[in-house]
Amino acid sequence: MITIDKNLCTKCKKCVNDCTAHAIDIETFTVSDLCIGCGHCVAICAQRAVTMNDKAIIELQAQSVQPQEFRNLCVHTRSCRHFTKQIVSEDVLQKLVEITAHAPSASNVRGVELTVITNKDLLKKINADVSNELLKMLRLLTRPVIKQIVQLFTSKKQIIKLENYVVKFKKAQREGKQNITFGAPALILFHAKNETLGMLETDASIWASYLSLYASSFGLGTCFNGFIAKAFGKNKSLQKQFGIPENHKVYISLMVGYPAVKYVNEVSREGAKVSFV
């Protein structure tokens, strides 16, 4: 993966000192199989003597985003549940998915794959199939026997809330109003091998978060939808229809489109609880 051009290398050893895997032998210009492929050696070499997979080296531009600007981007990035009918161009979608190349990985494994769905008929099918899967799950949770078990882990108030939600969900579905995808013109599925010991689910979450923030800079709205990811896990035939490998699991589903509403206020709410030790 990594090659060192001995004609360009000045043996400054910046790459050696920054390599946490201790994989670089600068005297022989070789990289051992201990290399984890992080690319730090490429990024740190001012002489551009180190390359990865023989790909061209692009000089980094000065980092120009100020803290307040990034905060503004974050607070403007809200879950979008009302989309216009405007399509997201293939060029924009391609730029969005390319940002995942610069997203970090929890274990330096680039194993997450993306499936981008823009076909209207397929999006309608996902909407219908996921609605049916969700209704099955809701019916199961509100069965008398199961409800007794659920009550051991939650409050009576939450049980009543769930039962009311089931009633409203059924009514909306009968009237054809239930909308899982909210009319989004694009849906991106983040999937990878279903591994018990791996960190691919974490990677999928990281990559989707990067993509969601990047989408905001294009004036797009996004919405994470856990129902869709769960439905793909329960319905293997659904997964097969969209060409997702049988040994893969859909970890994250992200809807993308142009927002039909504009938010003008920042919402005050609690963040994560923090302890400094």
mmCIF file of C-alpha atoms in Angstrom:
data_model
loop_
_atom_site.group_PDB
_atom_site.id
_atom_site.type_symbol
_atom_site.label_atom_id
_atom_site.label_comp_id
_atom_site.label_asym_id
_atom_site.label_seq_id
_atom_site.Cartn_x
_atom_site.Cartn_y
_atom_site.Cartn_z
ATOM 1 C CA MET A 1 0.000 0.000 0.000
ATOM 2 C CA ILE A 2 2.728 2.467 0.995
ATOM 3 C CA THR A 3 5.757 3.209 -1.177
ATOM 4 C CA ILE A 4 8.687 5.549 -0.472
ATOM 5 C CA ASP A 5 10.593 7.277 -3.285
ATOM 6 C CA LYS A 6 14.225 7.197 -2.167
ATOM 7 C CA ASN A 7 15.100 9.931 -4.672
ATOM 8 C CA LEU A 8 12.723 12.366 -2.970
ATOM 9 C CA CYS A 9 13.122 11.237 0.629
ATOM 10 C CA THR A 10 15.434 13.331 2.821
ATOM 11 C CA LYS A 11 15.255 10.913 5.769
ATOM 12 C CA CYS A 12 13.807 13.588 8.028
ATOM 13 C CA LYS A 13 12.036 10.714 9.825
ATOM 14 C CA LYS A 14 8.793 12.623 10.344
ATOM 15 C CA CYS A 15 6.911 9.660 8.915
ATOM 16 C CA VAL A 16 8.834 7.241 11.143
ATOM 17 C CA ASN A 17 8.135 9.225 14.284
ATOM 18 C CA ASP A 18 4.427 9.623 13.461
ATOM 19 C CA CYS A 19 3.859 5.955 12.600
ATOM 20 C CA THR A 20 2.167 4.350 15.608
ATOM 21 C CA ALA A 21 2.500 0.918 14.002
ATOM 22 C CA HIS A 22 6.321 1.265 13.745
ATOM 23 C CA ALA A 23 6.094 -0.100 10.221
ATOM 24 C CA ILE A 24 8.550 2.188 8.404
ATOM 25 C CA ASP A 25 12.243 1.409 7.915
ATOM 26 C CA ILE A 26 13.624 4.621 6.458
ATOM 27 C CA GLU A 27 17.096 3.117 5.882
ATOM 28 C CA THR A 28 15.728 0.556 3.441
ATOM 29 C CA PHE A 29 12.737 2.668 2.305
ATOM 30 C CA THR A 30 10.369 -0.174 3.119
ATOM 31 C CA VAL A 31 7.081 -0.519 4.961
ATOM 32 C CA SER A 32 6.260 -3.761 6.774
ATOM 33 C CA ASP A 33 2.927 -5.557 6.964
ATOM 34 C CA LEU A 34 2.422 -3.956 10.375
ATOM 35 C CA CYS A 35 1.114 -0.932 8.445
ATOM 36 C CA ILE A 36 -2.511 -0.149 9.289
ATOM 37 C CA GLY A 37 -3.070 2.068 6.262
ATOM 38 C CA CYS A 38 -3.866 5.269 8.180
ATOM 39 C CA GLY A 39 -2.011 7.451 5.650
ATOM 40 C CA HIS A 40 -0.317 9.680 8.228
ATOM 41 C CA CYS A 41 3.047 9.118 6.554
ATOM 42 C CA VAL A 42 1.654 10.448 3.268
ATOM 43 C CA ALA A 43 0.053 13.431 4.963
ATOM 44 C CA ILE A 44 3.175 14.463 6.888
ATOM 45 C CA CYS A 45 5.782 14.212 4.113
ATOM 46 C CA ALA A 46 6.649 17.699 2.790
ATOM 47 C CA GLN A 47 8.789 16.170 0.042
ATOM 48 C CA ARG A 48 5.857 14.039 -1.192
ATOM 49 C CA ALA A 49 8.146 11.025 -1.152
ATOM 50 C CA VAL A 50 5.514 8.750 0.390
ATOM 51 C CA THR A 51 2.475 7.585 -1.564
ATOM 52 C CA MET A 52 -0.417 5.235 -0.881
ATOM 53 C CA ASN A 53 -1.605 2.875 -3.605
ATOM 54 C CA ASP A 54 0.248 5.019 -6.168
ATOM 55 C CA LYS A 55 -2.438 7.696 -5.899
ATOM 56 C CA ALA A 56 -1.709 11.353 -6.569
ATOM 57 C CA ILE A 57 -0.890 13.527 -3.563
ATOM 58 C CA ILE A 58 -3.060 16.606 -3.059
ATOM 59 C CA GLU A 59 -1.659 19.420 -0.963
ATOM 60 C CA LEU A 60 -3.872 20.397 1.962
ATOM 61 C CA GLN A 61 -5.443 23.839 1.824
ATOM 62 C CA ALA A 62 -5.328 26.035 4.905
ATOM 63 C CA GLN A 63 -8.051 25.110 7.401
ATOM 64 C CA SER A 64 -10.449 28.069 7.185
ATOM 65 C CA VAL A 65 -13.489 27.016 9.239
ATOM 66 C CA GLN A 66 -13.689 28.955 12.479
ATOM 67 C CA PRO A 67 -15.228 27.437 15.639
ATOM 68 C CA GLN A 68 -18.321 29.665 15.458
ATOM 69 C CA GLU A 69 -18.826 28.782 11.791
ATOM 70 C CA PHE A 70 -18.710 25.070 12.541
ATOM 71 C CA ARG A 71 -21.093 25.530 15.458
ATOM 72 C CA ASN A 72 -23.510 27.349 13.137
ATOM 73 C CA LEU A 73 -23.338 24.441 10.705
ATOM 74 C CA CYS A 74 -24.120 21.990 13.500
ATOM 75 C CA VAL A 75 -27.106 23.907 14.900
ATOM 76 C CA HIS A 76 -28.503 24.388 11.395
ATOM 77 C CA THR A 77 -28.292 20.646 10.771
ATOM 78 C CA ARG A 78 -31.666 19.397 12.007
ATOM 79 C CA SER A 79 -33.558 16.212 11.192
ATOM 80 C CA CYS A 80 -35.464 17.026 8.008
ATOM 81 C CA ARG A 81 -38.904 15.417 7.693
ATOM 82 C CA HIS A 82 -40.359 17.651 4.997
ATOM 83 C CA PHE A 83 -38.627 17.561 1.623
ATOM 84 C CA THR A 84 -39.328 19.374 -1.643
ATOM 85 C CA LYS A 85 -39.769 17.396 -4.864
ATOM 86 C CA GLN A 86 -36.457 18.707 -6.191
ATOM 87 C CA ILE A 87 -34.103 15.861 -7.001
ATOM 88 C CA VAL A 88 -30.542 15.742 -5.707
ATOM 89 C CA SER A 89 -28.231 15.583 -8.703
ATOM 90 C CA GLU A 90 -25.952 12.618 -9.199
ATOM 91 C CA ASP A 91 -22.979 14.994 -9.126
ATOM 92 C CA VAL A 92 -23.914 16.273 -5.644
ATOM 93 C CA LEU A 93 -24.611 12.762 -4.357
ATOM 94 C CA GLN A 94 -21.212 11.651 -5.649
ATOM 95 C CA LYS A 95 -19.517 14.491 -3.778
ATOM 96 C CA LEU A 96 -21.389 13.562 -0.606
ATOM 97 C CA VAL A 97 -20.340 9.918 -0.645
ATOM 98 C CA GLU A 98 -16.739 10.850 -1.456
ATOM 99 C CA ILE A 99 -16.419 12.674 1.885
ATOM 100 C CA THR A 100 -16.472 9.278 3.625
ATOM 101 C CA ALA A 101 -12.922 8.750 2.363
ATOM 102 C CA HIS A 102 -11.847 11.405 4.864
ATOM 103 C CA ALA A 103 -13.947 10.144 7.772
ATOM 104 C CA PRO A 104 -12.020 8.303 10.495
ATOM 105 C CA SER A 105 -12.437 4.631 11.281
ATOM 106 C CA ALA A 106 -12.680 3.103 14.749
ATOM 107 C CA SER A 107 -10.219 0.352 13.833
ATOM 108 C CA ASN A 108 -8.590 1.506 10.563
ATOM 109 C CA VAL A 109 -10.781 -0.838 8.531
ATOM 110 C CA ARG A 110 -12.509 0.732 5.543
ATOM 111 C CA GLY A 111 -15.212 -1.919 5.409
ATOM 112 C CA VAL A 112 -18.384 0.163 5.181
ATOM 113 C CA GLU A 113 -20.217 0.244 1.845
ATOM 114 C CA LEU A 114 -22.909 2.651 0.651
ATOM 115 C CA THR A 115 -26.004 2.006 -1.425
ATOM 116 C CA VAL A 116 -27.651 5.158 -2.795
ATOM 117 C CA ILE A 117 -31.316 4.806 -3.783
ATOM 118 C CA THR A 118 -32.977 7.516 -5.894
ATOM 119 C CA ASN A 119 -35.485 5.476 -7.916
ATOM 120 C CA LYS A 120 -38.972 6.740 -6.962
ATOM 121 C CA ASP A 121 -40.625 3.332 -7.261
ATOM 122 C CA LEU A 122 -37.982 1.712 -5.063
ATOM 123 C CA LEU A 123 -38.333 4.473 -2.473
ATOM 124 C CA LYS A 124 -42.112 3.923 -2.419
ATOM 125 C CA LYS A 125 -41.540 0.200 -1.969
ATOM 126 C CA ILE A 126 -39.175 0.805 0.946
ATOM 127 C CA ASN A 127 -41.753 3.129 2.485
ATOM 128 C CA ALA A 128 -44.469 0.455 2.238
ATOM 129 C CA ASP A 129 -42.330 -2.498 3.307
ATOM 130 C CA VAL A 130 -40.797 -0.711 6.276
ATOM 131 C CA SER A 131 -44.249 0.467 7.386
ATOM 132 C CA ASN A 132 -45.446 -3.150 7.387
ATOM 133 C CA GLU A 133 -42.395 -4.362 9.308
ATOM 134 C CA LEU A 134 -42.789 -1.586 11.853
ATOM 135 C CA LEU A 135 -46.469 -2.408 12.332
ATOM 136 C CA LYS A 136 -45.607 -6.074 12.971
ATOM 137 C CA MET A 137 -43.120 -5.030 15.650
ATOM 138 C CA LEU A 138 -45.587 -2.632 17.278
ATOM 139 C CA ARG A 139 -48.316 -5.267 17.328
ATOM 140 C CA LEU A 140 -45.928 -7.694 18.999
ATOM 141 C CA LEU A 141 -44.927 -5.199 21.718
ATOM 142 C CA THR A 142 -48.552 -4.460 22.595
ATOM 143 C CA ARG A 143 -49.653 -8.100 22.927
ATOM 144 C CA PRO A 144 -50.814 -8.797 26.518
ATOM 145 C CA VAL A 145 -48.072 -11.320 27.335
ATOM 146 C CA ILE A 146 -45.277 -9.252 25.788
ATOM 147 C CA LYS A 147 -46.646 -6.075 27.351
ATOM 148 C CA GLN A 148 -46.318 -7.615 30.807
ATOM 149 C CA ILE A 149 -42.648 -8.285 30.135
ATOM 150 C CA VAL A 150 -42.076 -4.807 28.701
ATOM 151 C CA GLN A 151 -43.634 -3.280 31.819
ATOM 152 C CA LEU A 152 -40.770 -4.693 33.852
ATOM 153 C CA PHE A 153 -38.343 -2.426 31.998
ATOM 154 C CA THR A 154 -40.343 0.749 31.437
ATOM 155 C CA SER A 155 -43.011 2.948 32.996
ATOM 156 C CA LYS A 156 -46.771 2.656 32.601
ATOM 157 C CA LYS A 157 -46.738 6.067 30.970
ATOM 158 C CA GLN A 158 -44.409 4.778 28.235
ATOM 159 C CA ILE A 159 -46.662 1.745 27.660
ATOM 160 C CA ILE A 160 -49.702 3.991 27.189
ATOM 161 C CA LYS A 161 -47.695 6.209 24.861
ATOM 162 C CA LEU A 162 -46.706 3.166 22.788
ATOM 163 C CA GLU A 163 -50.300 1.912 22.582
ATOM 164 C CA ASN A 164 -51.520 5.326 21.434
ATOM 165 C CA TYR A 165 -48.749 5.410 18.844
ATOM 166 C CA VAL A 166 -49.875 2.015 17.484
ATOM 167 C CA VAL A 167 -53.453 3.292 17.103
ATOM 168 C CA LYS A 168 -52.301 6.397 15.247
ATOM 169 C CA PHE A 169 -49.891 4.376 13.115
ATOM 170 C CA LYS A 170 -52.619 1.949 12.026
ATOM 171 C CA LYS A 171 -55.000 4.814 11.225
ATOM 172 C CA ALA A 172 -52.387 6.629 9.151
ATOM 173 C CA GLN A 173 -51.540 3.445 7.288
ATOM 174 C CA ARG A 174 -55.213 2.762 6.481
ATOM 175 C CA GLU A 175 -55.571 6.283 5.133
ATOM 176 C CA GLY A 176 -52.380 6.022 3.143
ATOM 177 C CA LYS A 177 -50.753 8.806 5.118
ATOM 178 C CA GLN A 178 -48.029 6.850 6.865
ATOM 179 C CA ASN A 179 -44.704 7.997 5.492
ATOM 180 C CA ILE A 180 -41.444 6.424 6.570
ATOM 181 C CA THR A 181 -39.204 8.155 4.034
ATOM 182 C CA PHE A 182 -41.018 11.515 4.217
ATOM 183 C CA GLY A 183 -40.813 11.840 0.445
ATOM 184 C CA ALA A 184 -37.021 12.192 0.448
ATOM 185 C CA PRO A 185 -35.613 11.979 -3.108
ATOM 186 C CA ALA A 186 -32.577 9.992 -1.972
ATOM 187 C CA LEU A 187 -31.851 7.344 0.630
ATOM 188 C CA ILE A 188 -28.331 6.253 1.544
ATOM 189 C CA LEU A 189 -27.812 2.904 3.264
ATOM 190 C CA PHE A 190 -24.557 2.323 5.154
ATOM 191 C CA HIS A 191 -23.877 -1.412 5.362
ATOM 192 C CA ALA A 192 -21.004 -3.753 6.095
ATOM 193 C CA LYS A 193 -20.268 -7.320 7.128
ATOM 194 C CA ASN A 194 -22.245 -8.438 10.148
ATOM 195 C CA GLU A 195 -19.398 -9.011 12.601
ATOM 196 C CA THR A 196 -19.787 -9.541 16.335
ATOM 197 C CA LEU A 197 -16.294 -8.395 17.293
ATOM 198 C CA GLY A 198 -15.764 -5.708 14.658
ATOM 199 C CA MET A 199 -16.321 -1.958 14.862
ATOM 200 C CA LEU A 200 -18.073 -1.528 11.536
ATOM 201 C CA GLU A 201 -21.263 -0.246 13.152
ATOM 202 C CA THR A 202 -19.245 2.535 14.765
ATOM 203 C CA ASP A 203 -17.592 3.307 11.440
ATOM 204 C CA ALA A 204 -20.984 3.498 9.714
ATOM 205 C CA SER A 205 -22.187 5.977 12.339
ATOM 206 C CA ILE A 206 -19.075 8.128 11.968
ATOM 207 C CA TRP A 207 -19.231 8.153 8.178
ATOM 208 C CA ALA A 208 -22.949 8.938 8.109
ATOM 209 C CA SER A 209 -22.415 11.836 10.525
ATOM 210 C CA TYR A 210 -19.675 13.296 8.329
ATOM 211 C CA LEU A 211 -21.902 12.958 5.276
ATOM 212 C CA SER A 212 -24.880 14.547 7.047
ATOM 213 C CA LEU A 213 -22.884 17.633 8.063
ATOM 214 C CA TYR A 214 -21.329 17.902 4.612
ATOM 215 C CA ALA A 215 -24.805 17.713 3.065
ATOM 216 C CA SER A 216 -25.846 20.752 5.113
ATOM 217 C CA SER A 217 -23.151 22.810 3.409
ATOM 218 C CA PHE A 218 -24.915 22.080 0.095
ATOM 219 C CA GLY A 219 -28.211 23.371 1.479
ATOM 220 C CA LEU A 220 -29.535 19.827 1.840
ATOM 221 C CA GLY A 221 -31.521 18.335 4.684
ATOM 222 C CA THR A 222 -30.933 14.868 6.120
ATOM 223 C CA CYS A 223 -32.672 12.537 8.526
ATOM 224 C CA PHE A 224 -31.398 9.375 10.204
ATOM 225 C CA ASN A 225 -34.050 6.663 10.162
ATOM 226 C CA GLY A 226 -33.552 3.713 12.485
ATOM 227 C CA PHE A 227 -36.820 2.059 11.367
ATOM 228 C CA ILE A 228 -35.420 1.477 7.881
ATOM 229 C CA ALA A 229 -32.195 -0.071 9.190
ATOM 230 C CA LYS A 230 -34.171 -2.353 11.541
ATOM 231 C CA ALA A 231 -36.539 -3.426 8.764
ATOM 232 C CA PHE A 232 -33.660 -4.436 6.506
ATOM 233 C CA GLY A 233 -32.285 -6.524 9.344
ATOM 234 C CA LYS A 234 -35.575 -8.345 9.889
ATOM 235 C CA ASN A 235 -36.512 -8.748 6.229
ATOM 236 C CA LYS A 236 -33.658 -10.420 4.339
ATOM 237 C CA SER A 237 -35.667 -10.504 1.109
ATOM 238 C CA LEU A 238 -35.827 -6.697 1.258
ATOM 239 C CA GLN A 239 -32.061 -6.572 1.594
ATOM 240 C CA LYS A 240 -31.646 -8.902 -1.381
ATOM 241 C CA GLN A 241 -33.860 -6.740 -3.608
ATOM 242 C CA PHE A 242 -31.466 -3.834 -3.254
ATOM 243 C CA GLY A 243 -28.317 -5.810 -3.966
ATOM 244 C CA ILE A 244 -26.985 -5.699 -0.425
ATOM 245 C CA PRO A 245 -24.788 -8.771 0.220
ATOM 246 C CA GLU A 246 -26.374 -11.493 2.341
ATOM 247 C CA ASN A 247 -23.572 -11.358 4.912
ATOM 248 C CA HIS A 248 -23.975 -7.599 5.318
ATOM 249 C CA LYS A 249 -26.018 -5.672 7.836
ATOM 250 C CA VAL A 250 -27.564 -2.254 7.236
ATOM 251 C CA TYR A 251 -26.308 -0.210 10.169
ATOM 252 C CA ILE A 252 -27.437 3.298 9.202
ATOM 253 C CA SER A 253 -30.061 4.723 6.848
ATOM 254 C CA LEU A 254 -29.907 8.406 5.948
ATOM 255 C CA MET A 255 -32.532 10.285 3.955
ATOM 256 C CA VAL A 256 -31.276 13.201 1.844
ATOM 257 C CA GLY A 257 -33.092 15.983 0.010
ATOM 258 C CA TYR A 258 -33.824 19.688 -0.179
ATOM 259 C CA PRO A 259 -35.784 20.863 2.898
ATOM 260 C CA ALA A 260 -39.286 22.223 2.394
ATOM 261 C CA VAL A 261 -39.120 24.234 5.625
ATOM 262 C CA LYS A 262 -36.682 26.751 7.053
ATOM 263 C CA TYR A 263 -35.808 26.872 10.725
ATOM 264 C CA VAL A 264 -34.969 30.297 12.134
ATOM 265 C CA ASN A 265 -34.305 29.614 15.816
ATOM 266 C CA GLU A 266 -31.751 27.610 17.731
ATOM 267 C CA VAL A 267 -33.375 25.101 20.069
ATOM 268 C CA SER A 268 -32.138 25.063 23.657
ATOM 269 C CA ARG A 269 -31.830 21.506 24.879
ATOM 270 C CA GLU A 270 -29.524 19.417 27.010
ATOM 271 C CA GLY A 271 -26.381 17.980 25.547
ATOM 272 C CA ALA A 272 -24.439 15.009 26.830
ATOM 273 C CA LYS A 273 -23.779 14.771 30.544
ATOM 274 C CA VAL A 274 -20.103 15.497 31.111
ATOM 275 C CA SER A 275 -17.712 14.598 33.901
ATOM 276 C CA PHE A 276 -14.168 15.922 33.993
ATOM 277 C CA VAL A 277 -11.788 13.685 35.923
#
